[in-house]
CSV table of C-alpha atoms and ligand atoms in Angstrom, one decimal:
chain,number,residue,atom,x,y,z
A,228,MET,CA,-11.0,26.6,-10.2
A,229,HIS,CA,-9.1,26.5,-13.6
A,230,PHE,CA,-7.0,23.5,-14.8
A,231,ASP,CA,-6.2,25.3,-18.2
A,232,HIS,CA,-2.3,24.3,-17.7
A,233,SER,CA,-3.1,20.9,-16.5
A,234,GLU,CA,-5.4,20.2,-19.7
A,235,LYS,CA,-2.8,21.2,-22.1
A,236,ALA,CA,-0.2,19.1,-20.2
A,237,PHE,CA,-2.2,16.1,-20.2
A,238,ALA,CA,-3.1,16.6,-24.0
A,239,GLN,CA,0.6,16.4,-24.7
A,240,ALA,CA,1.4,13.6,-22.2
A,241,SER,CA,-1.2,11.5,-23.7
A,242,GLU,CA,0.6,11.5,-27.3
A,243,LEU,CA,3.7,10.1,-25.3
A,244,MET,CA,2.5,7.7,-22.7
A,245,PRO,CA,-0.2,5.4,-22.9
A,246,GLY,CA,-3.1,7.3,-21.2
A,247,GLY,CA,-0.7,10.3,-20.6
A,248,VAL,CA,0.6,8.7,-17.4
A,249,ASN,CA,3.0,6.3,-15.9
A,250,SER,CA,0.6,4.5,-13.4
A,251,PRO,CA,-3.0,4.0,-14.6
A,252,VAL,CA,-4.8,5.6,-11.5
A,253,ARG,CA,-3.2,8.5,-11.8
A,254,ALA,CA,-5.1,9.2,-15.3
A,255,PHE,CA,-8.8,9.9,-13.3
A,256,GLN,CA,-10.3,7.3,-15.7
A,257,SER,CA,-12.9,6.3,-12.9
A,258,VAL,CA,-13.9,9.9,-11.9
A,259,GLY,CA,-13.5,11.6,-15.0
A,260,GLY,CA,-11.7,15.1,-15.6
A,261,THR,CA,-8.1,15.7,-15.9
A,262,PRO,CA,-5.3,14.4,-13.5
A,263,LEU,CA,-3.6,17.4,-11.5
A,264,PHE,CA,0.1,18.0,-13.1
A,265,ILE,CA,2.2,18.8,-10.0
A,266,ASP,CA,4.4,21.9,-9.8
A,267,HIS,CA,5.7,21.3,-6.3
A,268,ALA,CA,4.7,20.1,-2.9
A,269,GLN,CA,5.5,20.9,0.8
A,270,GLY,CA,4.2,19.8,4.2
A,271,ASP,CA,0.5,18.6,3.6
A,272,LYS,CA,-0.1,20.7,0.2
A,273,VAL,CA,0.4,20.0,-3.2
A,274,MET,CA,0.6,22.7,-5.6
A,275,ASP,CA,-0.6,22.1,-9.6
A,276,ILE,CA,0.9,23.9,-12.7
A,277,ASP,CA,-2.1,26.2,-12.7
A,278,GLY,CA,-1.0,27.6,-9.3
A,279,ASN,CA,-4.1,25.9,-7.7
A,280,THR,CA,-3.0,24.7,-4.0
A,281,PHE,CA,-4.7,21.5,-2.4
A,282,ILE,CA,-4.7,19.8,0.8
A,283,ASP,CA,-3.1,16.3,0.0
A,284,TYR,CA,-4.5,13.0,1.2
A,285,VAL,CA,-3.1,11.0,-1.4
A,286,CYS,CA,0.3,11.6,0.1
A,287,SER,CA,1.8,9.8,-3.3
A,288,TRP,CA,-0.4,6.6,-2.6
A,289,GLY,CA,1.3,6.0,1.1
A,290,PRO,CA,5.1,7.2,1.4
A,291,GLY,CA,4.6,10.7,2.6
A,292,ILE,CA,3.6,9.9,6.2
A,293,LEU,CA,5.6,13.0,6.9
A,294,GLY,CA,4.2,15.4,4.3
A,295,HIS,CA,6.0,16.4,1.4
A,296,ALA,CA,9.8,17.8,1.5
A,297,HIS,CA,10.4,17.1,5.1
A,298,PRO,CA,13.8,19.3,5.2
A,299,GLN,CA,15.6,16.6,7.2
A,300,VAL,CA,14.9,14.1,4.7
A,301,ILE,CA,15.7,16.8,1.7
A,302,GLN,CA,18.9,17.8,3.3
A,303,ALA,CA,20.3,14.3,4.0
A,304,VAL,CA,19.1,13.1,0.1
A,305,GLN,CA,21.3,16.3,-1.3
A,306,LYS,CA,24.0,15.7,0.5
A,307,ALA,CA,24.2,11.9,-0.6
A,308,CYS,CA,23.6,13.2,-3.9
A,309,SER,CA,27.0,15.1,-4.3
A,310,GLN,CA,28.7,12.0,-3.3
A,311,GLY,CA,27.2,10.0,-6.2
A,312,LEU,CA,24.3,8.7,-7.4
A,313,THR,CA,24.9,4.8,-7.8
A,314,PHE,CA,27.6,2.6,-7.4
A,315,GLY,CA,26.5,-0.8,-8.2
A,316,ALA,CA,28.6,-1.9,-4.9
A,317,PRO,CA,27.8,-2.4,-1.6
A,318,THR,CA,27.3,0.5,0.9
A,319,GLN,CA,27.3,0.8,4.7
A,320,LYS,CA,23.8,2.7,4.2
A,321,GLU,CA,22.0,-0.6,3.0
A,322,SER,CA,23.2,-2.1,6.4
A,323,GLU,CA,22.1,0.9,8.3
A,324,LEU,CA,18.7,0.7,6.6
A,325,ALA,CA,18.4,-2.8,7.0
A,326,GLN,CA,19.2,-2.8,11.0
A,327,LEU,CA,16.5,0.1,11.3
A,328,VAL,CA,13.9,-2.4,9.6
A,329,GLN,CA,15.3,-5.2,11.7
A,330,GLN,CA,14.6,-3.0,14.9
A,331,ALA,CA,11.4,-1.8,14.2
A,332,TYR,CA,9.9,-5.3,12.6
A,333,PRO,CA,11.4,-8.0,14.7
A,334,ALA,CA,10.0,-10.8,12.3
A,335,VAL,CA,12.7,-9.8,9.5
A,336,GLU,CA,15.7,-11.4,10.5
A,337,LYS,CA,17.1,-10.9,7.2
A,338,LEU,CA,16.0,-8.6,4.2
A,339,ARG,CA,16.8,-7.8,0.5
A,340,LEU,CA,16.2,-4.2,-0.9
A,341,VAL,CA,14.8,-3.8,-4.0
A,342,SER,CA,13.2,-1.1,-5.9
A,343,SER,CA,9.3,-1.4,-5.9
A,344,GLY,CA,6.5,-3.2,-4.3
A,345,THR,CA,6.0,-5.2,-7.3
A,346,GLU,CA,9.4,-6.5,-7.1
A,347,ALA,CA,9.3,-7.3,-2.9
A,348,CYS,CA,6.4,-9.0,-3.3
A,349,MET,CA,7.4,-11.0,-6.6
A,350,SER,CA,10.5,-11.8,-4.8
A,351,ALA,CA,9.0,-13.0,-1.5
A,352,ILE,CA,7.1,-15.4,-3.2
A,353,ARG,CA,9.9,-17.0,-5.0
A,354,ALA,CA,11.9,-17.4,-1.9
A,355,ALA,CA,8.8,-19.0,-0.2
A,356,ARG,CA,8.3,-21.5,-3.3
A,357,GLY,CA,12.1,-22.3,-3.2
A,358,TYR,CA,12.0,-22.4,0.4
A,359,THR,CA,9.2,-25.0,0.8
A,360,HIS,CA,9.5,-26.4,-2.9
A,361,ARG,CA,6.0,-26.1,-3.5
A,362,ASP,CA,4.2,-24.3,-6.3
A,363,TYR,CA,1.0,-23.0,-5.2
A,364,ILE,CA,0.2,-19.8,-3.5
A,365,ILE,CA,-2.9,-18.2,-1.9
A,366,LYS,CA,-4.0,-14.6,-2.0
A,367,CYS,CA,-7.1,-12.7,-1.3
A,368,ILE,CA,-9.4,-11.5,-3.6
A,369,GLY,CA,-9.2,-7.6,-3.7
A,370,CYS,CA,-5.7,-7.6,-2.5
A,371,TYR,CA,-2.8,-5.7,-4.5
A,372,HIS,CA,0.5,-7.1,-4.4
A,373,GLY,CA,2.0,-5.3,-7.2
A,374,HIS,CA,1.6,-6.3,-11.3
A,375,SER,CA,3.9,-9.5,-11.5
A,376,ASP,CA,2.2,-12.2,-13.7
A,377,GLY,CA,1.0,-14.6,-11.2
A,378,LEU,CA,-0.5,-11.8,-9.1
A,379,LEU,CA,-2.9,-10.2,-11.8
A,380,VAL,CA,-5.7,-12.3,-11.0
A,381,LYS,CA,-9.5,-12.7,-10.4
A,382,ALA,CA,-11.6,-15.3,-9.3
A,383,GLY,CA,-12.7,-17.2,-12.5
A,384,SER,CA,-16.3,-17.9,-13.2
A,385,GLY,CA,-17.7,-21.2,-11.9
A,386,LEU,CA,-14.8,-22.0,-9.1
A,387,LEU,CA,-14.4,-19.6,-6.7
A,388,THR,CA,-10.6,-20.6,-5.9
A,389,GLN,CA,-9.5,-20.8,-9.6
A,390,ALA,CA,-7.7,-17.7,-10.6
A,391,VAL,CA,-7.7,-16.5,-14.1
A,392,ALA,CA,-5.9,-13.4,-15.6
A,393,ASN,CA,-7.2,-9.9,-15.0
A,394,SER,CA,-4.9,-8.4,-17.5
A,395,ASP,CA,-4.2,-9.4,-21.4
A,396,GLY,CA,-0.4,-10.6,-21.8
A,397,VAL,CA,-0.7,-12.9,-19.0
A,398,PRO,CA,-0.5,-16.5,-20.1
A,399,GLU,CA,-2.6,-19.0,-18.2
A,400,GLY,CA,0.2,-21.0,-17.0
A,401,TYR,CA,1.6,-17.9,-14.9
A,402,THR,CA,-2.0,-18.0,-12.8
A,403,LYS,CA,-2.5,-21.8,-12.7
A,404,THR,CA,-0.7,-21.8,-9.0
A,405,THR,CA,-2.5,-18.8,-7.8
A,406,LEU,CA,-5.5,-19.7,-5.6
A,407,LEU,CA,-8.0,-17.3,-4.5
A,408,ALA,CA,-10.3,-16.5,-1.4
A,409,PRO,CA,-12.4,-13.7,-0.3
A,410,TYR,CA,-11.0,-11.3,2.3
A,411,ASN,CA,-12.2,-12.0,5.7
A,412,ASP,CA,-13.4,-15.5,4.6
A,413,GLU,CA,-11.8,-18.4,6.9
A,414,LYS,CA,-13.8,-20.9,5.5
A,415,ALA,CA,-12.6,-20.1,1.9
A,416,ILE,CA,-9.0,-20.5,3.4
A,417,GLN,CA,-9.7,-23.6,5.1
A,418,GLN,CA,-10.9,-25.6,2.0
A,419,LEU,CA,-8.0,-24.8,-0.1
A,420,PHE,CA,-5.7,-26.0,2.5
A,421,GLU,CA,-7.5,-29.5,2.8
A,422,ARG,CA,-7.7,-29.4,-1.0
A,423,TYR,CA,-4.0,-28.9,-1.5
A,424,PRO,CA,-2.7,-29.9,2.0
A,425,HIS,CA,0.8,-30.2,0.5
A,426,GLN,CA,1.3,-28.3,-2.4
A,427,ILE,CA,0.8,-24.2,-0.9
A,428,ALA,CA,3.9,-22.4,-0.7
A,429,ALA,CA,2.9,-19.3,0.4
A,430,LEU,CA,-0.4,-17.6,1.4
A,431,ILE,CA,0.3,-13.7,0.9
A,432,ILE,CA,-1.8,-11.2,2.5
A,433,GLU,CA,-2.4,-7.4,2.9
A,434,PRO,CA,-2.8,-7.6,6.8
A,435,VAL,CA,-5.1,-4.6,6.5
A,436,ALA,CA,-6.6,-4.7,3.1
A,437,ALA,CA,-6.0,-1.1,1.5
A,438,ASN,CA,-6.4,-1.7,-2.5
A,439,MET,CA,-10.0,-2.1,-2.8
A,440,GLY,CA,-10.8,0.8,-0.1
A,441,VAL,CA,-9.7,0.2,3.2
A,442,VAL,CA,-10.9,-2.8,4.6
A,443,PRO,CA,-9.7,-4.0,8.1
A,444,PRO,CA,-9.4,-8.0,9.0
A,445,LYS,CA,-12.1,-9.2,11.1
A,446,PRO,CA,-11.1,-9.9,14.6
A,447,GLY,CA,-9.4,-13.1,14.9
A,448,TYR,CA,-8.6,-13.5,11.1
A,449,LEU,CA,-5.0,-13.1,11.2
A,450,GLN,CA,-4.4,-15.2,14.2
A,451,PHE,CA,-6.5,-17.7,12.1
A,452,LEU,CA,-4.0,-17.4,9.2
A,453,ARG,CA,-1.0,-17.6,11.2
A,454,LYS,CA,-2.3,-20.8,12.9
A,455,ILE,CA,-3.6,-22.6,9.7
A,456,THR,CA,-0.4,-21.7,7.8
A,457,GLN,CA,2.0,-23.1,10.6
A,458,SER,CA,0.1,-26.3,10.8
A,459,TYR,CA,0.4,-27.0,7.0
A,460,ASP,CA,4.1,-25.5,6.7
A,461,THR,CA,3.0,-22.7,4.4
A,462,VAL,CA,5.3,-19.4,4.5
A,463,LEU,CA,3.0,-16.3,5.7
A,464,ILE,CA,3.9,-13.4,3.9
A,465,PHE,CA,2.3,-10.0,5.3
A,466,ASP,CA,2.5,-7.6,2.2
A,467,GLU,CA,2.9,-4.4,4.6
A,468,VAL,CA,3.7,-2.1,1.6
A,469,ILE,CA,1.2,0.2,2.8
A,470,THR,CA,0.9,-0.7,6.7
A,471,GLY,CA,4.3,-1.0,7.3
A,472,PHE,CA,5.8,1.8,9.5
A,473,ARG,CA,2.2,3.4,8.9
A,474,LEU,CA,-0.1,1.6,11.4
A,475,ALA,CA,2.6,1.3,13.8
A,476,LEU,CA,6.7,1.1,13.3
A,477,GLY,CA,6.2,-2.4,13.4
A,478,GLY,CA,3.5,-2.4,10.5
A,479,ALA,CA,0.3,-4.1,11.0
A,480,SER,CA,2.2,-7.0,12.8
A,481,GLN,CA,2.9,-5.0,15.6
A,482,TYR,CA,-0.8,-3.3,15.4
A,483,TYR,CA,-2.5,-6.7,15.6
A,484,GLY,CA,0.6,-8.5,17.4
A,485,ILE,CA,1.1,-11.3,14.6
A,486,GLN,CA,4.5,-12.4,13.2
A,487,PRO,CA,4.6,-13.3,9.8
A,488,ASP,CA,7.3,-15.7,8.5
A,489,MET,CA,8.1,-13.2,5.9
A,490,ALA,CA,7.0,-9.3,4.9
A,491,THR,CA,7.2,-7.0,2.2
A,492,PHE,CA,7.6,-3.2,2.5
A,493,GLY,CA,7.3,-0.1,0.0
A,494,LYS,CA,6.2,3.2,0.0
A,495,ILE,CA,7.2,4.7,3.1
A,496,ILE,CA,10.5,2.5,3.7
A,497,GLY,CA,11.9,4.3,0.5
A,498,GLY,CA,10.9,7.9,1.8
A,499,GLY,CA,9.6,8.9,-1.5
A,500,MET,CA,12.2,7.3,-3.3
A,501,PRO,CA,12.2,4.0,-5.2
A,502,LEU,CA,12.8,1.5,-3.0
A,503,ALA,CA,11.3,-1.6,-1.4
A,504,ALA,CA,12.2,-4.6,0.6
A,505,TYR,CA,11.4,-8.2,1.5
A,506,GLY,CA,12.8,-10.1,4.4
A,507,GLY,CA,11.8,-13.0,7.1
A,508,LYS,CA,13.0,-15.7,8.6
A,509,LYS,CA,16.9,-16.4,8.1
A,510,GLU,CA,16.4,-19.7,7.2
A,511,ILE,CA,13.8,-18.7,4.6
A,512,MET,CA,16.0,-15.8,3.0
A,513,ASP,CA,19.0,-17.7,2.8
A,514,VAL,CA,17.7,-19.4,-0.1
A,515,ILE,CA,18.3,-16.5,-2.0
A,516,ALA,CA,21.4,-16.0,-4.3
A,517,PRO,CA,24.4,-15.5,-4.0
A,518,ILE,CA,24.1,-18.4,-1.0
A,519,GLY,CA,21.1,-20.0,-2.2
A,520,SER,CA,19.8,-21.1,-5.5
A,521,VAL,CA,16.7,-18.5,-5.7
A,522,TYR,CA,17.9,-15.9,-8.0
A,523,GLN,CA,17.0,-12.3,-7.8
A,524,ALA,CA,18.9,-9.2,-8.4
A,525,GLY,CA,18.8,-5.6,-9.1
A,526,THR,CA,21.2,-3.1,-10.6
A,527,LEU,CA,19.9,-0.4,-8.7
A,528,SER,CA,18.6,-2.2,-5.6
A,529,GLY,CA,19.8,-0.3,-2.2
A,530,ASN,CA,20.5,2.7,-4.4
A,531,PRO,CA,22.3,5.1,-2.2
A,532,ILE,CA,20.1,8.0,-2.6
A,533,ALA,CA,17.2,6.0,-2.2
A,534,THR,CA,18.5,4.3,0.8
A,535,THR,CA,19.3,7.8,2.5
A,536,ALA,CA,15.8,8.8,2.0
A,537,GLY,CA,14.5,5.7,3.7
A,538,ILE,CA,17.1,5.8,6.6
A,539,GLU,CA,16.3,9.3,7.4
A,540,THR,CA,12.4,8.9,7.3
A,541,LEU,CA,12.5,6.0,9.4
A,542,LYS,CA,14.7,7.4,12.1
A,543,ILE,CA,12.3,10.3,12.1
A,544,LEU,CA,9.5,8.0,12.8
A,545,MET,CA,11.8,6.0,15.4
A,546,ALA,CA,12.7,9.2,17.3
A,547,ASP,CA,9.1,10.3,17.5
A,548,PRO,CA,6.9,7.5,18.2
A,549,ASP,CA,3.9,9.6,19.5
A,550,ILE,CA,3.5,10.2,15.6
A,551,TYR,CA,1.1,6.9,15.3
A,552,GLU,CA,-1.4,8.5,18.1
A,553,ARG,CA,-1.2,12.0,15.9
A,554,ILE,CA,-2.1,10.8,12.8
A,555,ASP,CA,-4.7,8.3,14.0
A,556,GLN,CA,-6.3,11.1,15.9
A,557,LYS,CA,-6.6,13.0,13.0
A,558,ALA,CA,-8.2,10.0,10.7
A,559,LYS,CA,-10.6,9.8,13.8
A,560,GLN,CA,-11.8,13.3,13.5
A,561,LEU,CA,-12.2,12.8,9.6
A,562,ALA,CA,-14.1,9.7,10.0
A,563,GLN,CA,-16.6,11.4,12.4
A,564,ALA,CA,-17.2,13.8,10.0
A,565,TYR,CA,-17.8,11.5,7.1
A,566,ARG,CA,-20.2,9.2,9.5
A,567,LYS,CA,-22.1,12.2,10.5
A,568,LYS,CA,-23.0,12.0,6.6
A,569,SER,CA,-24.0,8.3,7.1
A,570,TYR,CA,-21.4,6.9,4.9
A,571,THR,CA,-19.9,3.8,5.6
A,572,VAL,CA,-16.3,4.4,6.8
A,573,ASN,CA,-13.4,2.3,7.5
A,574,GLN,CA,-10.5,3.5,9.5
A,575,VAL,CA,-7.5,1.7,10.9
A,576,GLY,CA,-4.8,4.2,12.1
A,577,SER,CA,-4.1,6.9,9.6
A,578,LEU,CA,-5.8,4.9,6.6
A,579,MET,CA,-9.2,5.5,5.6
A,580,SER,CA,-11.9,5.0,2.9
A,581,VAL,CA,-15.6,6.1,2.6
A,582,PHE,CA,-17.7,4.0,0.6
A,583,PHE,CA,-21.0,5.0,-0.8
A,584,THR,CA,-22.9,2.1,0.3
A,585,ASN,CA,-25.3,1.4,3.3
A,586,GLN,CA,-23.5,-2.1,3.6
A,587,GLU,CA,-20.6,-2.7,6.1
A,588,VAL,CA,-17.7,-3.4,3.7
A,589,VAL,CA,-15.4,-6.3,4.7
A,590,ASP,CA,-14.5,-7.6,1.4
A,591,TYR,CA,-14.3,-7.1,-2.5
A,592,GLN,CA,-18.0,-8.1,-3.1
A,593,SER,CA,-19.0,-5.7,-0.2
A,594,ALA,CA,-16.5,-3.0,-1.5
A,595,LYS,CA,-18.0,-3.4,-4.9
A,596,THR,CA,-21.6,-2.3,-3.8
A,597,SER,CA,-20.2,1.5,-3.6
A,598,ASP,CA,-21.7,4.0,-5.9
A,599,THR,CA,-18.8,4.6,-7.7
A,600,GLN,CA,-20.5,7.5,-9.9
A,601,ALA,CA,-21.3,9.3,-6.2
A,602,PHE,CA,-17.6,8.9,-5.5
A,603,ALA,CA,-16.9,10.6,-8.6
A,604,ASN,CA,-19.2,13.4,-7.9
A,605,TYR,CA,-17.7,13.7,-4.2
A,606,PHE,CA,-14.1,13.5,-5.6
A,607,HIS,CA,-14.9,16.6,-7.8
A,608,THR,CA,-16.5,18.6,-5.0
A,609,LEU,CA,-13.3,18.0,-2.7
A,610,LEU,CA,-11.3,18.8,-5.7
A,611,ASP,CA,-12.9,22.2,-6.4
A,612,HIS,CA,-12.7,23.2,-2.7
A,613,GLY,CA,-9.0,22.6,-3.0
A,614,ILE,CA,-8.9,18.9,-1.2
A,615,TYR,CA,-7.3,16.4,-2.9
A,616,VAL,CA,-7.9,12.6,-2.4
A,617,ALA,CA,-7.3,9.7,-4.5
A,618,PRO,CA,-9.2,9.4,-7.6
A,619,SER,CA,-10.9,6.4,-6.9
A,620,GLN,CA,-13.0,4.7,-4.8
A,621,PHE,CA,-10.6,1.7,-4.5
A,622,GLU,CA,-7.9,3.6,-3.0
A,623,ALA,CA,-7.0,4.6,0.6
A,624,MET,CA,-7.2,8.1,1.9
A,625,PHE,CA,-3.8,8.9,3.9
A,626,ILE,CA,-3.3,11.1,6.8
A,627,SER,CA,0.2,12.7,7.5
A,628,ASP,CA,1.9,14.2,10.4
A,629,ALA,CA,2.1,17.3,8.2
A,630,HIS,CA,-1.8,17.8,8.1
A,631,ASP,CA,-2.3,20.3,10.9
A,632,GLN,CA,-5.4,21.0,13.0
A,633,LYS,CA,-6.4,23.9,10.6
A,634,ASP,CA,-6.5,21.7,7.3
A,635,ILE,CA,-8.3,19.1,9.2
A,636,GLN,CA,-11.0,21.3,10.5
A,637,LYS,CA,-11.0,22.9,6.8
A,638,THR,CA,-11.5,19.6,5.4
A,639,ILE,CA,-14.2,18.5,8.2
A,640,GLN,CA,-16.0,21.9,7.3
A,641,ILE,CA,-16.4,21.2,3.4
A,642,ILE,CA,-17.5,17.7,3.9
A,643,GLN,CA,-20.2,19.0,6.4
A,644,GLU,CA,-21.1,21.8,4.0
A,645,TYR,CA,-20.8,20.0,0.5
A,646,VAL,CA,-20.3,16.4,0.8
B,235,LIG,C1,1.6,-0.2,-3.8
B,235,LIG,C2,1.5,-1.7,-3.2
B,235,LIG,C3,2.4,-2.8,-4.1
B,235,LIG,C4,3.2,-2.3,-5.2
B,235,LIG,O1,4.0,-1.5,-5.0
B,235,LIG,P1,5.4,-0.7,-6.2
B,235,LIG,O2,5.9,0.0,-5.6
B,235,LIG,O3,3.7,0.0,-6.6
B,235,LIG,O4,5.1,-1.9,-7.1
B,235,LIG,C5,2.2,-3.7,-3.5
B,235,LIG,N1,1.5,-3.9,-2.1
B,235,LIG,C6,1.0,-3.4,-1.5
B,235,LIG,C7,-0.2,-3.4,-0.7
B,235,LIG,C8,0.4,-2.1,-2.3
B,235,LIG,O5,-0.2,-1.2,-1.6
């Protein structure tokens, strides 16, 4: 397989953009080689500018639950485009999308549309702080909630719970109010609440972690979080940017039967366009301007084209609820093929990760035991055989409704033969 055109395009892009990309993981840094420059995509396939075709398990990092270029979504977007790209004034489409989200996700009584998951999480936390008049938040080590300053943190040396910035350019003051706990560790959370009983505004979590590879919550963990946040009057925020509309229509909340106070959405909710949302209990959301005193705004928020793509995608999912069973089954087939090779596989619905370790992966520390060089070799083996997975150990593999049995079987065969 040749990548000459991508190599040339990457060299040019590298002169123009830091690392040649507009989001770091796209640069293939942890696996080496040249990122594929995509020409177009259809269904479960992406085609690069060298004319190579790949079965795509990246799915744009999550939005592509229906596969690429679904005709119904494309047609609706084309029609919307012809009516104007942005107005900066309300449209009925925004209410239509809000209603669909509310219907799918009952914990969301009111919501705000924004343009990225980063914005959604940042704004949800601001609302929770405004509502509770408290400053601290808890996040779990290894969970990702976008790149706003207070969330770009890692555990400091010494005290496990004290966060320090994991990026330059983030002043200490921004991370001082972020408390950290390992994922799936109830005791660590308990200790934080005992230490700061009246200061914790929100606990934000990926109900299924999918940014350290896929790590499911241990049985009872989410129930525990629900209970302890309730008893300390702390806002429980489920970051459903990946899991929302993916594990079930009602996301991880429906999948595990737990209602958070707030939730954030991104990826699928925009149907492939830049759109995200945050929402929750009415009394919390009503602290947001213009009726409340917590400021949050956006020139392109609720953009009519992005909103159209979101509406159309959610409508397709709602009209065909069996889709969740179908994508789960396909993921199970793939997971089984990997397990036969005795890798550690975490799979929840259509989210999945293969870890190159013998350990069970339950948190960031155990995820880090994976042999990332073995992952890099595996990645390039798959790529050379026409299969595109995320170029990082610590990202999920996404299965869409467009993956057909022929391509699933082809993938399984390549796993059996070459991995
Ligand atoms: C992708 C992601 C985000 C950030 O969304 P962007 O649209 O990339 O800003 C936040 N939370 C989770 C769980 C994500 O996977």
